[in-house]
Amino acid sequence: MTQISLEGVLVAAELGRAPVAAESAGYLALAVADQLVRAPLAVDAASVHVSPEGTVSVDGASPASAIDAERTVRALLGSLLAVAPSSTPALGAAARRASGAGVAALVAELEGALIPVNRSAARRAIGRLARETVRARDAGELKRRAPKPSRGVARPPARREAPPVAPLITCNVEPVV
């Protein structure tokens, strides 16, 4: 079974080769969170893999607290939503919300944002996303790119040298009375 990392999916989505719908982003985050409820891990885009059949697996992540695992899943959701053409208010809020309730609470939050939850449709959408990414990879279209900042996070402007300022000329003028 061919699997592709979420990192590859993100690159393909940035290049327009694998469109990520907001709901697919939510379902991917939910599938990861489901796996971390009993065994919390600190995941990233390289440790999450998707298959053309729509299965999501976590591999190579390190053990973490439930809060740290929740934080990393929220970050993954934010990365996925950043490459999606649109988002939903509930999924955007889930990506931005501060961690602290743990992975089980995040699962409930994502399920609420994805009402009605349809896991078989989610598998089909995730599988389609994986197949599009594999096609792009096999065609040699995926080049490693620096990740874009998440939506809503402004990049600081580049620092520039100030142009030289001409000296001010002053003169003393007496008021006319």
N, CA, C and O atoms as a DFTB+ gen file, in Angstrom:
708 C
 N C O
     1  1       0.852      -1.174       0.000
     2  2       0.000       0.000       0.000
     3  2       0.900       1.240       0.000
     4  3       1.744       1.399       0.882
     5  1       0.715       2.112      -0.989
     6  2       1.486       3.345      -1.088
     7  2       0.922       4.373      -0.126
     8  3      -0.275       4.661      -0.132
     9  1       1.794       4.919       0.695
    10  2       1.370       5.995       1.585
    11  2       2.179       7.228       1.263
    12  3       3.301       7.142       0.763
    13  1       1.609       8.354       1.550
    14  2       2.301       9.624       1.322
    15  2       2.184      10.451       2.589
    16  3       1.161      10.421       3.273
    17  1       3.237      11.186       2.892
    18  2       3.212      11.985       4.117
    19  2       2.312      13.207       3.939
    20  3       2.069      13.673       2.826
    21  1       1.843      13.690       5.038
    22  2       1.037      14.906       5.032
    23  2       1.882      16.080       4.537
    24  3       1.358      17.045       3.980
    25  1       3.177      15.985       4.746
    26  2       4.108      16.984       4.229
    27  2       4.000      17.061       2.701
    28  3       3.949      18.151       2.131
    29  1       3.965      15.905       2.051
    30  2       3.803      15.859       0.601
    31  2       2.460      16.403       0.160
    32  3       2.368      17.087      -0.859
    33  1       1.423      16.105       0.916
    34  2       0.083      16.609       0.605
    35  2       0.087      18.140       0.660
    36  3      -0.482      18.799      -0.211
    37  1       0.731      18.699       1.687
    38  2       0.776      20.160       1.825
    39  2       1.506      20.808       0.644
    40  3       1.070      21.839       0.133
    41  1       2.609      20.205       0.217
    42  2       3.348      20.738      -0.936
    43  2       2.482      20.656      -2.188
    44  3       2.400      21.617      -2.953
    45  1       1.837      19.512      -2.397
    46  2       0.971      19.345      -3.569
    47  2      -0.175      20.360      -3.542
    48  3      -0.549      20.905      -4.580
    49  1      -0.723      20.607      -2.371
    50  2      -1.818      21.576      -2.255
    51  2      -1.327      22.986      -2.556
    52  3      -2.021      23.748      -3.230
    53  1      -0.139      23.345      -2.066
    54  2       0.419      24.673      -2.355
    55  2       0.625      24.871      -3.854
    56  3       0.469      25.980      -4.366
    57  1       0.974      23.803      -4.547
    58  2       1.210      23.873      -5.992
    59  2      -0.083      23.737      -6.800
    60  3      -0.057      23.815      -8.028
    61  1      -1.203      23.536      -6.119
    62  2      -2.478      23.393      -6.804
    63  2      -2.692      22.029      -7.424
    64  3      -3.548      21.885      -8.297
    65  1      -1.943      21.024      -7.003
    66  2      -2.035      19.682      -7.576
    67  2      -2.921      18.747      -6.759
    68  3      -3.347      17.707      -7.261
    69  1      -3.202      19.099      -5.523
    70  2      -4.063      18.269      -4.673
    71  2      -4.928      19.209      -3.849
    72  3      -4.516      19.645      -2.775
    73  1      -6.121      19.525      -4.338
    74  2      -6.963      20.492      -3.632
    75  2      -7.434      19.961      -2.274
    76  3      -7.984      18.865      -2.170
    77  1      -7.202      20.764      -1.250
    78  2      -7.615      20.405       0.108
    79  2      -8.858      21.222       0.452
    80  3      -8.786      22.444       0.584
    81  1      -9.979      20.556       0.595
    82  2     -11.195      21.237       1.049
    83  2     -11.128      21.383       2.565
    84  3     -10.471      20.592       3.242
    85  1     -11.803      22.386       3.087
    86  2     -11.803      22.611       4.534
    87  2     -12.279      21.361       5.280
    88  3     -11.715      20.993       6.310
    89  1     -13.312      20.721       4.757
    90  2     -13.820      19.520       5.423
    91  2     -12.788      18.401       5.411
    92  3     -12.656      17.666       6.390
    93  1     -12.056      18.266       4.311
    94  2     -11.001      17.247       4.263
    95  2      -9.929      17.546       5.298
    96  3      -9.418      16.632       5.945
    97  1      -9.584      18.823       5.459
    98  2      -8.614      19.218       6.487
    99  2      -9.131      18.823       7.875
   100  3      -8.383      18.290       8.694
   101  1     -10.389      19.085       8.122
   102  2     -10.984      18.715       9.410
   103  2     -11.002      17.212       9.625
   104  3     -10.717      16.731      10.722
   105  1     -11.340      16.467       8.570
   106  2     -11.375      15.008       8.703
   107  2      -9.979      14.420       8.900
   108  3      -9.813      13.451       9.641
   109  1      -8.984      14.996       8.247
   110  2      -7.608      14.532       8.471
   111  2      -7.192      14.782       9.920
   112  3      -6.624      13.903      10.567
   113  1      -7.475      15.977      10.424
   114  2      -7.140      16.291      11.815
   115  2      -7.900      15.376      12.776
   116  3      -7.340      14.926      13.776
   117  1      -9.162      15.102      12.482
   118  2      -9.957      14.209      13.325
   119  2      -9.378      12.798      13.321
   120  3      -9.304      12.159      14.371
   121  1      -8.969      12.304      12.155
   122  2      -8.394      10.955      12.076
   123  2      -7.104      10.862      12.889
   124  3      -6.852       9.853      13.548
   125  1      -6.294      11.911      12.841
   126  2      -5.062      11.921      13.640
   127  2      -5.410      11.968      15.123
   128  3      -4.876      11.194      15.917
   129  1      -6.301      12.872      15.491
   130  2      -6.677      13.022      16.905
   131  2      -7.280      11.731      17.463
   132  3      -7.011      11.359      18.605
   133  1      -8.102      11.047      16.648
   134  2      -8.685       9.769      17.090
   135  2      -7.588       8.798      17.525
   136  3      -7.751       8.073      18.507
   137  1      -6.474       8.784      16.795
   138  2      -5.386       7.849      17.106
   139  2      -4.588       8.266      18.340
   140  3      -3.927       7.437      18.965
   141  1      -4.652       9.546      18.687
   142  2      -3.824      10.043      19.787
   143  2      -4.551      10.097      21.130
   144  3      -3.945      10.444      22.143
   145  1      -5.833       9.760      21.149
   146  2      -6.587       9.826      22.406
   147  2      -5.985       8.900      23.453
   148  3      -5.795       9.306      24.599
   149  1      -5.687       7.679      23.080
   150  2      -5.157       6.703      24.053
   151  2      -3.644       6.760      24.197
   152  3      -3.111       6.421      25.254
   153  1      -2.947       7.183      23.149
   154  2      -1.484       7.248      23.187
   155  2      -1.052       8.587      22.601
   156  3      -0.739       8.668      21.414
   157  1      -1.031       9.634      23.416
   158  2      -0.685      10.969      22.898
   159  2       0.730      11.021      22.327
   160  3       1.682      10.520      22.925
   161  1       0.836      11.639      21.158
   162  2       2.115      11.805      20.472
   163  2       2.212      13.233      19.959
   164  3       1.203      13.880      19.679
   165  1       3.441      13.708      19.842
   166  2       3.690      15.013      19.227
   167  2       3.874      14.769      17.735
   168  3       4.932      14.311      17.303
   169  1       2.852      15.072      16.951
   170  2       2.878      14.786      15.517
   171  2       3.270      16.025      14.728
   172  3       3.140      17.156      15.196
   173  1       3.752      15.777      13.523
   174  2       3.998      16.853      12.570
   175  2       3.651      16.315      11.191
   176  3       3.260      15.156      11.053
   177  1       3.793      17.148      10.174
   178  2       3.386      16.747       8.821
   179  2       4.202      15.577       8.282
   180  3       3.736      14.858       7.398
   181  1       5.409      15.377       8.798
   182  2       6.230      14.261       8.330
   183  2       5.828      12.942       8.985
   184  3       6.100      11.876       8.432
   185  1       5.191      12.994      10.144
   186  2       4.843      11.761      10.861
   187  2       3.421      11.265      10.585
   188  3       3.025      10.209      11.077
   189  1       2.664      12.019       9.807
   190  2       1.302      11.612       9.449
   191  2       1.320      11.182       7.991
   192  3       1.842      11.888       7.127
   193  1       0.739      10.006       7.729
   194  2       0.704       9.461       6.374
   195  2      -0.731       9.123       5.982
   196  3      -1.535       8.706       6.815
   197  1      -1.035       9.310       4.698
   198  2      -2.352       8.969       4.176
   199  2      -2.166       7.990       3.020
   200  3      -1.155       8.015       2.317
   201  1      -3.154       7.138       2.843
   202  2      -3.087       6.144       1.772
   203  2      -4.161       6.439       0.728
   204  3      -5.124       7.151       1.014
   205  1      -4.003       5.901      -0.468
   206  2      -5.026       6.070      -1.498
   207  2      -6.375       5.466      -1.109
   208  3      -7.401       5.787      -1.709
   209  1      -6.368       4.591      -0.102
   210  2      -7.623       4.014       0.383
   211  2      -8.291       4.912       1.421
   212  3      -9.409       4.638       1.858
   213  1      -7.603       5.983       1.814
   214  2      -8.178       6.927       2.761
   215  2      -7.845       6.677       4.214
   216  3      -8.436       7.295       5.100
   217  1      -6.901       5.777       4.478
   218  2      -6.509       5.552       5.864
   219  2      -5.447       6.582       6.258
   220  3      -4.653       7.030       5.432
   221  1      -5.456       6.934       7.517
   222  2      -4.501       7.891       8.063
   223  2      -3.727       7.169       9.147
   224  3      -4.317       6.533      10.021
   225  1      -2.399       7.265       9.093
   226  2      -1.584       6.619      10.116
   227  2      -0.550       7.605      10.639
   228  3      -0.134       8.539       9.953
   229  1      -0.154       7.359      11.876
   230  2       0.870       8.176      12.521
   231  2       2.062       7.279      12.760
   232  3       1.930       6.187      13.313
   233  1       3.232       7.745      12.339
   234  2       4.424       6.914      12.391
   235  2       5.636       7.808      12.642
   236  3       5.845       8.791      11.931
   237  1       6.423       7.471      13.639
   238  2       7.641       8.227      13.902
   239  2       7.470       9.435      14.799
   240  3       8.386      10.249      14.912
   241  1       6.334       9.570      15.430
   242  2       6.114      10.695      16.344
   243  2       6.569      10.299      17.745
   244  3       6.574       9.119      18.095
   245  1       6.947      11.283      18.531
   246  2       7.430      10.990      19.878
   247  2       6.313      11.127      20.907
   248  3       5.382      11.909      20.710
   249  1       6.396      10.372      22.007
   250  2       5.385      10.462      23.064
   251  2       5.296      11.892      23.603
   252  3       6.290      12.616      23.664
   253  1       4.094      12.271      23.986
   254  2       3.864      13.628      24.487
   255  2       2.705      13.613      25.468
   256  3       1.995      12.615      25.590
   257  1       2.523      14.707      26.155
   258  2       1.352      14.841      27.027
   259  2       0.122      15.038      26.146
   260  3       0.244      15.367      24.966
   261  1      -1.047      14.838      26.716
   262  2      -2.288      15.020      25.961
   263  2      -2.415      16.462      25.475
   264  3      -2.955      16.706      24.396
   265  1      -1.929      17.406      26.251
   266  2      -2.010      18.830      25.860
   267  2      -1.058      19.116      24.701
   268  3      -1.424      19.822      23.761
   269  1       0.161      18.574      24.760
   270  2       1.104      18.787      23.654
   271  2       0.609      18.093      22.383
   272  3       0.758      18.629      21.285
   273  1       0.029      16.916      22.529
   274  2      -0.529      16.218      21.366
   275  2      -1.660      17.051      20.761
   276  3      -1.743      17.201      19.542
   277  1      -2.521      17.586      21.609
   278  2      -3.612      18.455      21.132
   279  2      -3.037      19.655      20.377
   280  3      -3.535      20.010      19.309
   281  1      -2.005      20.273      20.920
   282  2      -1.394      21.448      20.298
   283  2      -0.867      21.110      18.904
   284  3      -1.040      21.888      17.966
   285  1      -0.220      19.941      18.771
   286  2       0.350      19.587      17.464
   287  2      -0.742      19.269      16.437
   288  3      -0.577      19.561      15.253
   289  1      -1.843      18.683      16.875
   290  2      -2.943      18.404      15.940
   291  2      -3.587      19.720      15.510
   292  3      -3.934      19.884      14.341
   293  1      -3.751      20.653      16.438
   294  2      -4.292      21.971      16.072
   295  2      -3.376      22.662      15.057
   296  3      -3.856      23.315      14.131
   297  1      -2.067      22.518      15.232
   298  2      -1.117      23.110      14.293
   299  2      -1.243      22.457      12.914
   300  3      -1.190      23.144      11.894
   301  1      -1.409      21.131      12.883
   302  2      -1.609      20.440      11.595
   303  2      -2.876      20.941      10.911
   304  3      -2.880      21.195       9.707
   305  1      -3.947      21.080      11.684
   306  2      -5.201      21.590      11.134
   307  2      -4.983      22.989      10.556
   308  3      -5.470      23.297       9.468
   309  1      -4.259      23.825      11.276
   310  2      -3.973      25.165      10.778
   311  2      -3.189      25.144       9.475
   312  3      -3.464      25.936       8.573
   313  1      -2.210      24.243       9.367
   314  2      -1.428      24.118       8.135
   315  2      -2.304      23.665       6.973
   316  3      -2.159      24.160       5.855
   317  1      -3.199      22.741       7.228
   318  2      -4.096      22.254       6.181
   319  2      -5.073      23.343       5.746
   320  3      -5.329      23.514       4.554
   321  1      -5.612      24.071       6.707
   322  2      -6.557      25.139       6.364
   323  2      -5.855      26.274       5.616
   324  3      -6.482      26.981       4.827
   325  1      -4.556      26.447       5.864
   326  2      -3.801      27.503       5.181
   327  2      -3.685      27.236       3.687
   328  3      -3.531      28.179       2.911
   329  1      -3.755      25.978       3.264
   330  2      -3.667      25.657       1.836
   331  2      -5.034      25.385       1.226
   332  3      -5.138      25.150       0.023
   333  1      -6.078      25.414       2.038
   334  2      -7.441      25.217       1.534
   335  2      -7.949      26.534       0.949
   336  3      -7.633      27.605       1.469
   337  1      -8.729      26.462      -0.124
   338  2      -9.236      27.700      -0.720
   339  2     -10.219      28.449       0.175
   340  3     -10.405      29.657       0.023
   341  1     -10.843      27.742       1.098
   342  2     -11.767      28.381       2.030
   343  2     -11.756      27.580       3.326
   344  3     -11.188      26.490       3.394
   345  1     -12.379      28.127       4.331
   346  2     -12.453      27.447       5.619
   347  2     -13.860      27.610       6.162
   348  3     -14.686      28.330       5.601
   349  1     -14.110      26.932       7.254
   350  2     -15.373      27.143       7.956
   351  2     -15.035      27.840       9.267
   352  3     -13.941      27.647       9.796
   353  1     -15.939      28.638       9.798
   354  2     -15.643      29.335      11.050
   355  2     -15.272      28.374      12.185
   356  3     -14.357      28.652      12.960
   357  1     -15.975      27.254      12.280
   358  2     -15.726      26.319      13.385
   359  2     -14.356      25.656      13.261
   360  3     -13.663      25.489      14.265
   361  1     -13.955      25.275      12.052
   362  2     -12.638      24.653      11.879
   363  2     -11.521      25.681      12.076
   364  3     -10.486      25.372      12.667
   365  1     -11.729      26.887      11.585
   366  2     -10.738      27.948      11.800
   367  2     -10.547      28.235      13.276
   368  3      -9.421      28.421      13.738
   369  1     -11.647      28.271      14.017
   370  2     -11.565      28.504      15.463
   371  2     -10.858      27.344      16.157
   372  3     -10.091      27.560      17.096
   373  1     -11.107      26.129      15.709
   374  2     -10.451      24.961      16.306
   375  2      -8.941      25.012      16.079
   376  3      -8.167      24.635      16.959
   377  1      -8.528      25.470      14.918
   378  2      -7.095      25.558      14.627
   379  2      -6.427      26.636      15.480
   380  3      -5.285      26.471      15.907
   381  1      -7.131      27.730      15.727
   382  2      -6.549      28.863      16.467
   383  2      -6.680      28.756      17.982
   384  3      -5.937      29.409      18.715
   385  1      -7.616      27.940      18.456
   386  2      -7.871      27.875      19.899
   387  2      -6.636      27.383      20.641
   388  3      -5.924      26.496      20.170
   389  1      -6.397      27.959      21.781
   390  2      -5.268      27.541      22.607
   391  2      -5.512      26.136      23.139
   392  3      -6.643      25.769      23.459
   393  1      -4.452      25.363      23.230
   394  2      -4.560      23.999      23.753
   395  2      -4.725      24.052      25.257
   396  3      -4.401      25.049      25.902
   397  1      -5.229      22.972      25.796
   398  2      -5.369      22.900      27.239
   399  2      -6.380      21.878      27.706
   400  3      -6.370      21.488      28.873
   401  1      -7.250      21.439      26.821
   402  2      -8.286      20.489      27.230
   403  2      -7.912      19.050      26.906
   404  3      -8.538      18.125      27.424
   405  1      -6.917      18.840      26.070
   406  2      -6.491      17.485      25.725
   407  2      -7.073      17.007      24.407
   408  3      -7.934      17.656      23.813
   409  1      -6.585      15.863      23.965
   410  2      -6.948      15.325      22.651
   411  2      -8.415      14.896      22.600
   412  3      -9.075      15.107      21.583
   413  1      -8.937      14.300      23.670
   414  2     -10.335      13.842      23.655
   415  2     -11.279      15.026      23.446
   416  3     -12.266      14.911      22.719
   417  1     -10.986      16.148      24.074
   418  2     -11.819      17.339      23.898
   419  2     -11.699      17.874      22.474
   420  3     -12.674      18.373      21.912
   421  1     -10.503      17.770      21.891
   422  2     -10.316      18.205      20.512
   423  2     -11.124      17.329      19.559
   424  3     -11.705      17.836      18.599
   425  1     -11.166      16.030      19.811
   426  2     -11.966      15.122      18.978
   427  2     -13.431      15.571      19.000
   428  3     -14.070      15.664      17.952
   429  1     -13.954      15.845      20.187
   430  2     -15.352      16.286      20.306
   431  2     -15.565      17.619      19.581
   432  3     -16.589      17.819      18.927
   433  1     -14.595      18.526      19.701
   434  2     -14.692      19.822      19.031
   435  2     -14.705      19.649      17.510
   436  3     -15.505      20.283      16.821
   437  1     -13.830      18.801      16.988
   438  2     -13.788      18.568      15.542
   439  2     -15.055      17.879      15.053
   440  3     -15.574      18.215      13.989
   441  1     -15.551      16.923      15.818
   442  2     -16.801      16.261      15.428
   443  2     -17.946      17.270      15.375
   444  3     -18.802      17.198      14.494
   445  1     -17.959      18.206      16.316
   446  2     -18.985      19.257      16.305
   447  2     -18.842      20.182      15.100
   448  3     -19.839      20.638      14.541
   449  1     -17.600      20.460      14.700
   450  2     -17.357      21.338      13.557
   451  2     -17.686      20.644      12.235
   452  3     -17.929      21.314      11.231
   453  1     -17.697      19.323      12.225
   454  2     -17.914      18.554      11.004
   455  2     -19.293      17.905      10.934
   456  3     -19.479      16.929      10.207
   457  1     -20.246      18.426      11.668
   458  2     -21.592      17.839      11.670
   459  2     -22.210      17.989      10.297
   460  3     -22.173      19.086       9.740
   461  1     -22.769      16.952       9.732
   462  2     -22.805      15.593      10.239
   463  2     -21.482      14.876       9.930
   464  3     -20.928      15.015       8.840
   465  1     -20.998      14.124      10.889
   466  2     -19.758      13.377      10.704
   467  2     -20.065      12.164       9.825
   468  3     -20.939      11.359      10.146
   469  1     -19.352      12.047       8.740
   470  2     -19.530      10.934       7.807
   471  2     -18.148      10.359       7.536
   472  3     -17.459      10.787       6.610
   473  1     -17.751       9.397       8.340
   474  2     -16.390       8.856       8.252
   475  2     -16.117       8.119       6.940
   476  3     -14.974       8.109       6.483
   477  1     -17.112       7.511       6.328
   478  2     -16.859       6.837       5.051
   479  2     -16.629       7.876       3.949
   480  3     -15.783       7.668       3.079
   481  1     -17.362       8.978       3.971
   482  2     -17.111      10.056       3.006
   483  2     -15.741      10.679       3.275
   484  3     -15.043      11.073       2.340
   485  1     -15.360      10.769       4.537
   486  2     -14.044      11.306       4.887
   487  2     -12.939      10.435       4.307
   488  3     -11.971      10.953       3.749
   489  1     -13.071       9.115       4.432
   490  2     -12.067       8.201       3.863
   491  2     -11.953       8.383       2.357
   492  3     -10.850       8.380       1.810
   493  1     -13.079       8.539       1.694
   494  2     -13.047       8.740       0.236
   495  2     -12.334      10.047      -0.114
   496  3     -11.517      10.077      -1.034
   497  1     -12.633      11.113       0.603
   498  2     -12.008      12.421       0.330
   499  2     -10.508      12.377       0.623
   500  3      -9.707      12.915      -0.141
   501  1     -10.134      11.741       1.719
   502  2      -8.713      11.624       2.075
   503  2      -7.992      10.744       1.051
   504  3      -6.859      11.040       0.671
   505  1      -8.635       9.677       0.609
   506  2      -8.047       8.807      -0.409
   507  2      -7.825       9.540      -1.716
   508  3      -6.787       9.374      -2.358
   509  1      -8.795      10.350      -2.112
   510  2      -8.670      11.134      -3.345
   511  2      -7.508      12.124      -3.227
   512  3      -6.748      12.312      -4.177
   513  1      -7.377      12.747      -2.071
   514  2      -6.282      13.685      -1.812
   515  2      -4.927      12.970      -1.899
   516  3      -3.972      13.504      -2.463
   517  1      -4.856      11.769      -1.339
   518  2      -3.618      10.977      -1.397
   519  2      -3.295      10.586      -2.840
   520  3      -2.142      10.677      -3.262
   521  1      -4.303      10.153      -3.596
   522  2      -4.066       9.750      -4.987
   523  2      -3.584      10.932      -5.837
   524  3      -2.677      10.776      -6.655
   525  1      -4.181      12.102      -5.650
   526  2      -3.746      13.294      -6.390
   527  2      -2.299      13.646      -6.036
   528  3      -1.522      14.038      -6.906
   529  1      -1.944      13.506      -4.766
   530  2      -0.580      13.805      -4.332
   531  2       0.399      12.800      -4.913
   532  3       1.486      13.180      -5.349
   533  1       0.035      11.530      -4.928
   534  2       0.906      10.495      -5.511
   535  2       1.103      10.761      -7.001
   536  3       2.214      10.619      -7.511
   537  1       0.033      11.146      -7.706
   538  2       0.160      11.460      -9.137
   539  2       1.141      12.614      -9.354
   540  3       1.992      12.556     -10.242
   541  1       1.017      13.643      -8.552
   542  2       1.910      14.802      -8.677
   543  2       3.347      14.403      -8.352
   544  3       4.281      14.830      -9.030
   545  1       3.520      13.590      -7.321
   546  2       4.869      13.126      -6.962
   547  2       5.468      12.293      -8.078
   548  3       6.621      12.498      -8.459
   549  1       4.694      11.353      -8.605
   550  2       5.190      10.471      -9.658
   551  2       5.495      11.233     -10.950
   552  3       6.339      10.803     -11.737
   553  1       4.816      12.356     -11.173
   554  2       5.074      13.187     -12.354
   555  2       6.255      14.128     -12.114
   556  3       6.628      14.898     -12.999
   557  1       6.841      14.065     -10.918
   558  2       7.989      14.911     -10.602
   559  2       7.641      16.365     -10.350
   560  3       8.500      17.239     -10.460
   561  1       6.390      16.628     -10.014
   562  2       5.945      18.004      -9.842
   563  2       6.089      18.541      -8.421
   564  3       5.889      19.733      -8.185
   565  1       6.431      17.681      -7.487
   566  2       6.540      18.135      -6.102
   567  2       7.982      18.473      -5.786
   568  3       8.854      17.604      -5.790
   569  1       8.216      19.700      -5.523
   570  2       9.537      20.158      -5.103
   571  2       9.408      20.633      -3.670
   572  3       8.395      21.219      -3.288
   573  1      10.414      20.383      -2.899
   574  2      10.405      20.790      -1.488
   575  2      10.343      22.308      -1.418
   576  3      11.151      23.001      -2.036
   577  1       9.385      22.815      -0.668
   578  2       9.221      24.253      -0.525
   579  2       9.169      24.606       0.941
   580  3       8.780      23.793       1.779
   581  1       9.562      25.817       1.239
   582  2       9.456      26.301       2.617
   583  2       7.976      26.465       2.937
   584  3       7.214      26.958       2.105
   585  1       7.557      26.053       4.141
   586  2       6.139      26.179       4.485
   587  2       5.719      27.637       4.577
   588  3       6.490      28.497       5.004
   589  1       4.484      27.897       4.169
   590  2       3.924      29.232       4.288
   591  2       3.452      29.438       5.717
   592  3       3.108      28.469       6.393
   593  1       3.428      30.680       6.193
   594  2       2.892      30.902       7.525
   595  2       1.388      30.637       7.525
   596  3       0.733      30.780       6.492
   597  1       0.845      30.255       8.666
   598  2      -0.585      29.997       8.780
   599  2      -1.358      31.280       8.535
   600  3      -0.840      32.382       8.712
   601  1      -2.627      31.112       8.116
   602  2      -3.491      32.279       7.933
   603  2      -3.603      33.040       9.232
   604  3      -3.625      32.463      10.319
   605  1      -3.672      34.330       9.094
   606  2      -3.848      35.161      10.276
   607  2      -2.545      35.470      10.989
   608  3      -2.536      36.246      11.945
   609  1      -1.445      34.881      10.546
   610  2      -0.154      35.156      11.163
   611  2       0.620      36.041      10.203
   612  3       1.032      35.596       9.132
   613  1       0.814      37.278      10.583
   614  2       1.502      38.214       9.708
   615  2       2.999      38.034       9.824
   616  3       3.530      37.858      10.920
   617  1       3.666      38.077       8.706
   618  2       5.112      38.023       8.684
   619  2       5.637      39.425       8.952
   620  3       5.112      40.388       8.393
   621  1       6.670      39.569       9.802
   622  2       7.184      40.915      10.033
   623  2       7.790      41.466       8.753
   624  3       8.410      40.725       7.991
   625  1       7.615      42.764       8.510
   626  2       8.172      43.324       7.279
   627  2       9.689      43.264       7.307
   628  3      10.307      43.294       8.370
   629  1      10.278      43.180       6.122
   630  2      11.735      43.153       6.032
   631  2      12.274      44.500       6.500
   632  3      11.707      45.553       6.208
   633  1      13.357      44.441       7.216
   634  2      13.948      45.675       7.738
   635  2      14.764      46.334       6.627
   636  3      15.596      45.688       5.990
   637  1      14.519      47.618       6.402
   638  2      15.228      48.359       5.372
   639  2      15.970      49.520       6.006
   640  3      15.579      50.048       7.047
   641  1      17.050      49.899       5.348
   642  2      17.785      51.078       5.789
   643  2      16.957      52.308       5.445
   644  3      16.357      52.380       4.372
   645  1      16.926      53.256       6.340
   646  2      16.208      54.493       6.068
   647  2      16.986      55.309       5.045
   648  3      18.215      55.357       5.092
   649  1      16.279      55.948       4.122
   650  2      16.988      56.769       3.149
   651  2      17.609      57.974       3.840
   652  3      17.115      58.424       4.874
   653  1      18.692      58.498       3.270
   654  2      19.296      59.659       3.909
   655  2      18.317      60.831       3.908
   656  3      17.551      61.014       2.962
   657  1      18.354      61.604       4.959
   658  2      17.449      62.738       5.115
   659  2      18.253      64.011       4.888
   660  3      19.329      64.197       5.456
   661  1      17.715      64.868       4.057
   662  2      18.385      66.149       3.809
   663  2      18.287      66.995       5.075
   664  3      17.261      66.991       5.754
   665  1      19.352      67.716       5.385
   666  2      19.283      68.548       6.581
   667  2      18.235      69.636       6.417
   668  3      18.022      70.168       5.327
   669  1      17.594      69.948       7.518
   670  2      16.593      70.999       7.512
   671  2      17.271      72.355       7.530
   672  3      18.261      72.551       8.233
   673  1      16.748      73.275       6.770
   674  2      17.273      74.642       6.777
   675  2      16.324      75.482       7.618
   676  3      15.118      75.511       7.373
   677  1      16.857      76.133       8.568
   678  2      16.030      76.962       9.424
   679  2      16.455      78.405       9.303
   680  3      17.615      78.702       9.017
   681  1      15.548      79.266       9.514
   682  2      15.872      80.693       9.545
   683  2      14.992      81.356      10.580
   684  3      13.870      80.926      10.848
   685  1      15.508      82.367      11.127
   686  2      14.742      83.094      12.144
   687  2      13.976      84.213      11.455
   688  3      14.573      85.071      10.804
   689  1      12.712      84.205      11.591
   690  2      11.878      85.243      10.997
   691  2      11.145      85.930      12.120
   692  3      10.567      85.287      12.996
   693  1      11.177      87.252      12.081
   694  2      10.455      88.021      13.089
   695  2       9.019      88.222      12.611
   696  3       8.786      88.540      11.445
   697  1       8.074      88.038      13.502
   698  2       6.679      88.265      13.085
   699  2       6.436      89.747      12.766
   700  3       6.999      90.633      13.409
   701  1       5.615      89.989      11.792
   702  2       5.243      91.347      11.424
   703  2       4.090      91.769      12.296
   704  3       3.109      91.040      12.438
   705  1       4.206      92.965      12.891
   706  2       3.159      93.444      13.773
   707  2       2.461      94.640      13.205
   708  3       1.543      95.172      13.829
